Amino acid sequence: MTNPPISPAPTEPQGELVIRTIAMPADTNPNGDIFGGWLMSQMDLGAAIYARNLSRSRVTTVAVDGMAFLNPVNVGDIVNCHASILKVGRTSMKINVEAWVQRSTDSKLLRVTEGVFTYVAIDENGRPQPVHR
Ligand SMILES: CC(C)(COP(=O)(O)OP(=O)(O)OC[C@H]1O[C@@H](n2cnc3c(N)ncnc32)[C@H](O)[C@@H]1OP(=O)(O)O)[C@@H](O)C(=O)NCCC(=O)NCCS
């Protein structure tokens, strides 16, 4: 029996650039490395902007799946988050988010994190409402 072919790692970001920032010393953990929670919050912010524009309404994060930290982020790295839609439901939107960095010493892009963020379009009372596209 032959194994299925392994798809090669992507060499460039997929999706719309939704946030761009620099990893600062204040974003480090006690070891001096960039804290994973900071990176997740950047991805959440970027994907929320994407979901808000897509649904043209307030949105809230309902789930985060399949987070994978592939490479470390260093202080001074330029962090780019890219978002693309996977599925639009009645009130929810499933969005794939990738974070790529440009090291301060290098202009090449390196994929550091990926995950799937799900948002729900909500009304002024915080209740789910249909996604208006
Ligand atoms: C998001 C929220 C408004 C949904 O309310 P609800 O009463 O559970 O709504 P529903 O059961 O009708 O689900 C709404 C949609 O979310 C989807 N959903 C609910 N839980 C989900 C989960 N764990 N994963 C993926 N999708 C989910 C449902 O499938 C549904 O999608 P659809 O309308 O496209 O079919 C409510 O759960 C909430 O306020 N959660 C807190 C959100 C928050 O504070 N986020 C920030 C965290 S700090």
PDB file of C-alpha atoms and ligand atoms in Angstrom:
ATOM      1  CA  MET A   1       0.000   0.000   0.000  1.00  0.00           C
ATOM      2  CA  THR A   2       1.364   3.439  -0.897  1.00  0.00           C
ATOM      3  CA  ASN A   3       1.075   6.452   1.413  1.00  0.00           C
ATOM      4  CA  PRO A   4      -0.874   9.486   0.147  1.00  0.00           C
ATOM      5  CA  PRO A   5       1.405  12.308  -1.071  1.00  0.00           C
ATOM      6  CA  ILE A   6       2.303  14.881   1.600  1.00  0.00           C
ATOM      7  CA  SER A   7       1.338  18.357   0.417  1.00  0.00           C
ATOM      8  CA  PRO A   8       4.284  20.771   0.577  1.00  0.00           C
ATOM      9  CA  ALA A   9       4.229  23.561   3.189  1.00  0.00           C
ATOM     10  CA  PRO A  10       2.870  26.782   1.664  1.00  0.00           C
ATOM     11  CA  THR A  11       5.592  29.194   0.609  1.00  0.00           C
ATOM     12  CA  GLU A  12       3.427  32.317   0.659  1.00  0.00           C
ATOM     13  CA  PRO A  13       0.479  33.583   2.731  1.00  0.00           C
ATOM     14  CA  GLN A  14      -3.053  32.641   1.708  1.00  0.00           C
ATOM     15  CA  GLY A  15      -5.819  35.218   2.169  1.00  0.00           C
ATOM     16  CA  GLU A  16      -6.260  38.901   2.844  1.00  0.00           C
ATOM     17  CA  LEU A  17      -3.729  40.816   4.964  1.00  0.00           C
ATOM     18  CA  VAL A  18      -5.844  41.852   7.974  1.00  0.00           C
ATOM     19  CA  ILE A  19      -3.275  43.010  10.519  1.00  0.00           C
ATOM     20  CA  ARG A  20       0.386  44.016  10.464  1.00  0.00           C
ATOM     21  CA  THR A  21       2.418  44.872  13.547  1.00  0.00           C
ATOM     22  CA  ILE A  22       5.825  44.516  15.215  1.00  0.00           C
ATOM     23  CA  ALA A  23       6.527  42.092  18.079  1.00  0.00           C
ATOM     24  CA  MET A  24       7.737  44.271  20.963  1.00  0.00           C
ATOM     25  CA  PRO A  25       9.671  43.469  24.165  1.00  0.00           C
ATOM     26  CA  ALA A  26       6.452  44.035  26.167  1.00  0.00           C
ATOM     27  CA  ASP A  27       4.921  41.018  24.365  1.00  0.00           C
ATOM     28  CA  THR A  28       7.472  38.525  25.726  1.00  0.00           C
ATOM     29  CA  ASN A  29       7.069  35.765  28.314  1.00  0.00           C
ATOM     30  CA  PRO A  30       9.473  35.410  31.273  1.00  0.00           C
ATOM     31  CA  ASN A  31      11.952  33.589  28.985  1.00  0.00           C
ATOM     32  CA  GLY A  32      12.163  36.567  26.656  1.00  0.00           C
ATOM     33  CA  ASP A  33      10.281  34.804  23.816  1.00  0.00           C
ATOM     34  CA  ILE A  34       7.106  36.220  22.258  1.00  0.00           C
ATOM     35  CA  PHE A  35       4.088  34.994  24.209  1.00  0.00           C
ATOM     36  CA  GLY A  36       1.751  32.703  22.218  1.00  0.00           C
ATOM     37  CA  GLY A  37      -1.297  34.409  23.709  1.00  0.00           C
ATOM     38  CA  TRP A  38      -0.195  37.743  22.239  1.00  0.00           C
ATOM     39  CA  LEU A  39       0.059  36.210  18.778  1.00  0.00           C
ATOM     40  CA  MET A  40      -3.372  34.569  19.157  1.00  0.00           C
ATOM     41  CA  SER A  41      -4.878  37.913  20.132  1.00  0.00           C
ATOM     42  CA  GLN A  42      -3.405  39.539  16.993  1.00  0.00           C
ATOM     43  CA  MET A  43      -4.911  36.744  14.881  1.00  0.00           C
ATOM     44  CA  ASP A  44      -8.262  37.162  16.674  1.00  0.00           C
ATOM     45  CA  LEU A  45      -8.220  40.937  16.098  1.00  0.00           C
ATOM     46  CA  GLY A  46      -7.379  40.569  12.419  1.00  0.00           C
ATOM     47  CA  ALA A  47      -9.955  37.857  11.795  1.00  0.00           C
ATOM     48  CA  ALA A  48     -12.607  39.845  13.698  1.00  0.00           C
ATOM     49  CA  ILE A  49     -11.977  42.820  11.362  1.00  0.00           C
ATOM     50  CA  TYR A  50     -12.364  40.454   8.404  1.00  0.00           C
ATOM     51  CA  ALA A  51     -15.592  38.918   9.839  1.00  0.00           C
ATOM     52  CA  ARG A  52     -17.035  42.334  10.671  1.00  0.00           C
ATOM     53  CA  ASN A  53     -16.436  43.580   7.131  1.00  0.00           C
ATOM     54  CA  LEU A  54     -17.841  40.375   5.648  1.00  0.00           C
ATOM     55  CA  SER A  55     -21.026  40.366   7.743  1.00  0.00           C
ATOM     56  CA  ARG A  56     -21.353  44.140   8.090  1.00  0.00           C
ATOM     57  CA  SER A  57     -22.305  43.684  11.738  1.00  0.00           C
ATOM     58  CA  ARG A  58     -20.865  43.282  15.222  1.00  0.00           C
ATOM     59  CA  VAL A  59     -19.224  39.906  15.681  1.00  0.00           C
ATOM     60  CA  THR A  60     -18.002  37.803  18.566  1.00  0.00           C
ATOM     61  CA  THR A  61     -15.516  34.936  18.682  1.00  0.00           C
ATOM     62  CA  VAL A  62     -17.271  31.637  19.457  1.00  0.00           C
ATOM     63  CA  ALA A  63     -14.497  29.096  18.814  1.00  0.00           C
ATOM     64  CA  VAL A  64     -10.817  28.684  17.967  1.00  0.00           C
ATOM     65  CA  ASP A  65      -9.697  25.352  16.510  1.00  0.00           C
ATOM     66  CA  GLY A  66      -6.522  23.739  15.324  1.00  0.00           C
ATOM     67  CA  MET A  67      -4.054  26.345  16.578  1.00  0.00           C
ATOM     68  CA  ALA A  68      -0.540  25.304  15.628  1.00  0.00           C
ATOM     69  CA  PHE A  69       2.597  27.182  16.619  1.00  0.00           C
ATOM     70  CA  LEU A  70       5.064  26.238  13.896  1.00  0.00           C
ATOM     71  CA  ASN A  71       8.004  28.609  14.482  1.00  0.00           C
ATOM     72  CA  PRO A  72       8.927  31.074  17.248  1.00  0.00           C
ATOM     73  CA  VAL A  73       8.331  34.815  16.916  1.00  0.00           C
ATOM     74  CA  ASN A  74      11.231  37.068  17.960  1.00  0.00           C
ATOM     75  CA  VAL A  75      11.242  40.609  19.307  1.00  0.00           C
ATOM     76  CA  GLY A  76      11.448  42.972  16.333  1.00  0.00           C
ATOM     77  CA  ASP A  77       9.783  40.593  13.862  1.00  0.00           C
ATOM     78  CA  ILE A  78       7.147  42.132  11.583  1.00  0.00           C
ATOM     79  CA  VAL A  79       4.010  40.023  12.087  1.00  0.00           C
ATOM     80  CA  ASN A  80       1.462  39.703   9.256  1.00  0.00           C
ATOM     81  CA  CYS A  81      -1.914  37.998   9.778  1.00  0.00           C
ATOM     82  CA  HIS A  82      -3.833  36.761   6.730  1.00  0.00           C
ATOM     83  CA  ALA A  83      -7.477  35.651   6.767  1.00  0.00           C
ATOM     84  CA  SER A  84      -9.611  33.696   4.327  1.00  0.00           C
ATOM     85  CA  ILE A  85     -13.174  32.435   4.598  1.00  0.00           C
ATOM     86  CA  LEU A  86     -13.731  28.696   4.923  1.00  0.00           C
ATOM     87  CA  LYS A  87     -17.494  28.643   5.509  1.00  0.00           C
ATOM     88  CA  VAL A  88     -20.387  31.044   5.994  1.00  0.00           C
ATOM     89  CA  GLY A  89     -23.284  29.586   7.991  1.00  0.00           C
ATOM     90  CA  ARG A  90     -26.576  31.209   8.949  1.00  0.00           C
ATOM     91  CA  THR A  91     -25.065  33.385  11.692  1.00  0.00           C
ATOM     92  CA  SER A  92     -21.475  32.104  11.840  1.00  0.00           C
ATOM     93  CA  MET A  93     -18.298  32.530   9.795  1.00  0.00           C
ATOM     94  CA  LYS A  94     -15.369  30.103   9.896  1.00  0.00           C
ATOM     95  CA  ILE A  95     -12.118  31.859   9.022  1.00  0.00           C
ATOM     96  CA  ASN A  96      -8.673  30.420   8.424  1.00  0.00           C
ATOM     97  CA  VAL A  97      -5.943  32.640   9.851  1.00  0.00           C
ATOM     98  CA  GLU A  98      -2.223  32.408   9.170  1.00  0.00           C
ATOM     99  CA  ALA A  99       0.503  34.446  10.841  1.00  0.00           C
ATOM    100  CA  TRP A 100       3.758  35.023   8.954  1.00  0.00           C
ATOM    101  CA  VAL A 101       6.807  36.969  10.127  1.00  0.00           C
ATOM    102  CA  GLN A 102       9.581  38.931   8.517  1.00  0.00           C
ATOM    103  CA  ARG A 103      12.616  38.659  10.767  1.00  0.00           C
ATOM    104  CA  SER A 104      14.374  41.942  11.428  1.00  0.00           C
ATOM    105  CA  THR A 105      17.476  40.389   9.857  1.00  0.00           C
ATOM    106  CA  ASP A 106      15.765  38.931   6.802  1.00  0.00           C
ATOM    107  CA  SER A 107      13.038  40.018   4.375  1.00  0.00           C
ATOM    108  CA  LYS A 108      11.818  36.457   3.691  1.00  0.00           C
ATOM    109  CA  LEU A 109       8.377  35.484   5.034  1.00  0.00           C
ATOM    110  CA  LEU A 110       8.175  32.587   7.501  1.00  0.00           C
ATOM    111  CA  ARG A 111       4.877  30.966   8.525  1.00  0.00           C
ATOM    112  CA  VAL A 112       4.687  30.882  12.333  1.00  0.00           C
ATOM    113  CA  THR A 113       1.095  30.068  13.278  1.00  0.00           C
ATOM    114  CA  GLU A 114      -2.223  28.981  11.850  1.00  0.00           C
ATOM    115  CA  GLY A 115      -5.696  28.378  13.241  1.00  0.00           C
ATOM    116  CA  VAL A 116      -9.393  28.460  12.451  1.00  0.00           C
ATOM    117  CA  PHE A 117     -11.443  31.173  14.169  1.00  0.00           C
ATOM    118  CA  THR A 118     -15.254  31.102  14.185  1.00  0.00           C
ATOM    119  CA  TYR A 119     -17.271  34.289  14.656  1.00  0.00           C
ATOM    120  CA  VAL A 120     -20.988  34.850  15.123  1.00  0.00           C
ATOM    121  CA  ALA A 121     -22.731  37.959  13.812  1.00  0.00           C
ATOM    122  CA  ILE A 122     -24.606  39.521  16.748  1.00  0.00           C
ATOM    123  CA  ASP A 123     -27.205  42.242  17.206  1.00  0.00           C
ATOM    124  CA  GLU A 124     -27.092  45.127  19.681  1.00  0.00           C
ATOM    125  CA  ASN A 125     -28.204  42.734  22.466  1.00  0.00           C
ATOM    126  CA  GLY A 126     -25.425  40.231  21.739  1.00  0.00           C
ATOM    127  CA  ARG A 127     -27.812  37.695  20.171  1.00  0.00           C
ATOM    128  CA  PRO A 128     -26.926  35.821  16.966  1.00  0.00           C
ATOM    129  CA  GLN A 129     -28.284  37.392  13.788  1.00  0.00           C
ATOM    130  CA  PRO A 130     -28.039  36.244  10.144  1.00  0.00           C
ATOM    131  CA  VAL A 131     -24.852  37.130   8.290  1.00  0.00           C
ATOM    132  CA  HIS A 132     -25.593  39.905   5.776  1.00  0.00           C
ATOM    133  CA  ARG A 133     -23.134  39.728   2.921  1.00  0.00           C
TER     134      ARG A 133
HETATM  135  C1  LIG B   1     -21.575  33.411  20.344  1.00  0.00           C
HETATM  136  C2  LIG B   1     -22.945  33.385  21.029  1.00  0.00           C
HETATM  137  C3  LIG B   1     -23.645  34.738  20.848  1.00  0.00           C
HETATM  138  C4  LIG B   1     -23.748  32.282  20.340  1.00  0.00           C
HETATM  139  O1  LIG B   1     -24.965  32.170  21.010  1.00  0.00           O
HETATM  140  P1  LIG B   1     -25.803  30.791  20.974  1.00  0.00           P
HETATM  141  O2  LIG B   1     -27.055  31.012  21.713  1.00  0.00           O
HETATM  142  O3  LIG B   1     -24.885  29.684  21.377  1.00  0.00           O
HETATM  143  O4  LIG B   1     -26.148  30.705  19.439  1.00  0.00           O
HETATM  144  P2  LIG B   1     -26.446  29.463  18.515  1.00  0.00           P
HETATM  145  O5  LIG B   1     -26.477  28.165  19.270  1.00  0.00           O
HETATM  146  O6  LIG B   1     -27.668  29.863  17.726  1.00  0.00           O
HETATM  147  O7  LIG B   1     -25.174  29.420  17.543  1.00  0.00           O
HETATM  148  C5  LIG B   1     -24.920  30.492  16.673  1.00  0.00           C
HETATM  149  C6  LIG B   1     -23.958  30.014  15.613  1.00  0.00           C
HETATM  150  O8  LIG B   1     -22.706  29.736  16.238  1.00  0.00           O
HETATM  151  C7  LIG B   1     -22.287  28.407  15.903  1.00  0.00           C
HETATM  152  N1  LIG B   1     -21.575  27.885  17.056  1.00  0.00           N
HETATM  153  C8  LIG B   1     -21.989  27.859  18.339  1.00  0.00           C
HETATM  154  N2  LIG B   1     -21.039  27.292  19.119  1.00  0.00           N
HETATM  155  C9  LIG B   1     -20.021  26.962  18.297  1.00  0.00           C
HETATM  156  C10 LIG B   1     -18.753  26.328  18.498  1.00  0.00           C
HETATM  157  N3  LIG B   1     -18.331  25.935  19.700  1.00  0.00           N
HETATM  158  N4  LIG B   1     -17.961  26.144  17.419  1.00  0.00           N
HETATM  159  C11 LIG B   1     -18.338  26.525  16.170  1.00  0.00           C
HETATM  160  N5  LIG B   1     -19.545  27.152  15.920  1.00  0.00           N
HETATM  161  C12 LIG B   1     -20.358  27.336  16.982  1.00  0.00           C
HETATM  162  C13 LIG B   1     -23.585  27.651  15.640  1.00  0.00           C
HETATM  163  O9  LIG B   1     -23.343  26.511  14.841  1.00  0.00           O
HETATM  164  C14 LIG B   1     -24.389  28.714  14.920  1.00  0.00           C
HETATM  165  O10 LIG B   1     -23.941  28.815  13.561  1.00  0.00           O
HETATM  166  P3  LIG B   1     -24.957  29.012  12.296  1.00  0.00           P
HETATM  167  O11 LIG B   1     -26.000  30.020  12.688  1.00  0.00           O
HETATM  168  O12 LIG B   1     -24.088  29.542  11.184  1.00  0.00           O
HETATM  169  O13 LIG B   1     -25.536  27.669  12.009  1.00  0.00           O
HETATM  170  C15 LIG B   1     -22.811  33.051  22.562  1.00  0.00           C
HETATM  171  O14 LIG B   1     -22.381  31.710  22.715  1.00  0.00           O
HETATM  172  C16 LIG B   1     -21.824  33.972  23.251  1.00  0.00           C
HETATM  173  O15 LIG B   1     -22.130  35.118  23.528  1.00  0.00           O
HETATM  174  N6  LIG B   1     -20.607  33.452  23.557  1.00  0.00           N
HETATM  175  C17 LIG B   1     -19.560  34.278  24.159  1.00  0.00           C
HETATM  176  C18 LIG B   1     -18.745  34.962  23.040  1.00  0.00           C
HETATM  177  C19 LIG B   1     -17.614  35.787  23.613  1.00  0.00           C
HETATM  178  O16 LIG B   1     -17.745  36.416  24.642  1.00  0.00           O
HETATM  179  N7  LIG B   1     -16.473  35.746  22.891  1.00  0.00           N
HETATM  180  C20 LIG B   1     -15.298  36.424  23.322  1.00  0.00           C
HETATM  181  C21 LIG B   1     -14.509  35.529  24.214  1.00  0.00           C
HETATM  182  S1  LIG B   1     -13.467  36.451  25.286  1.00  0.00           S
END
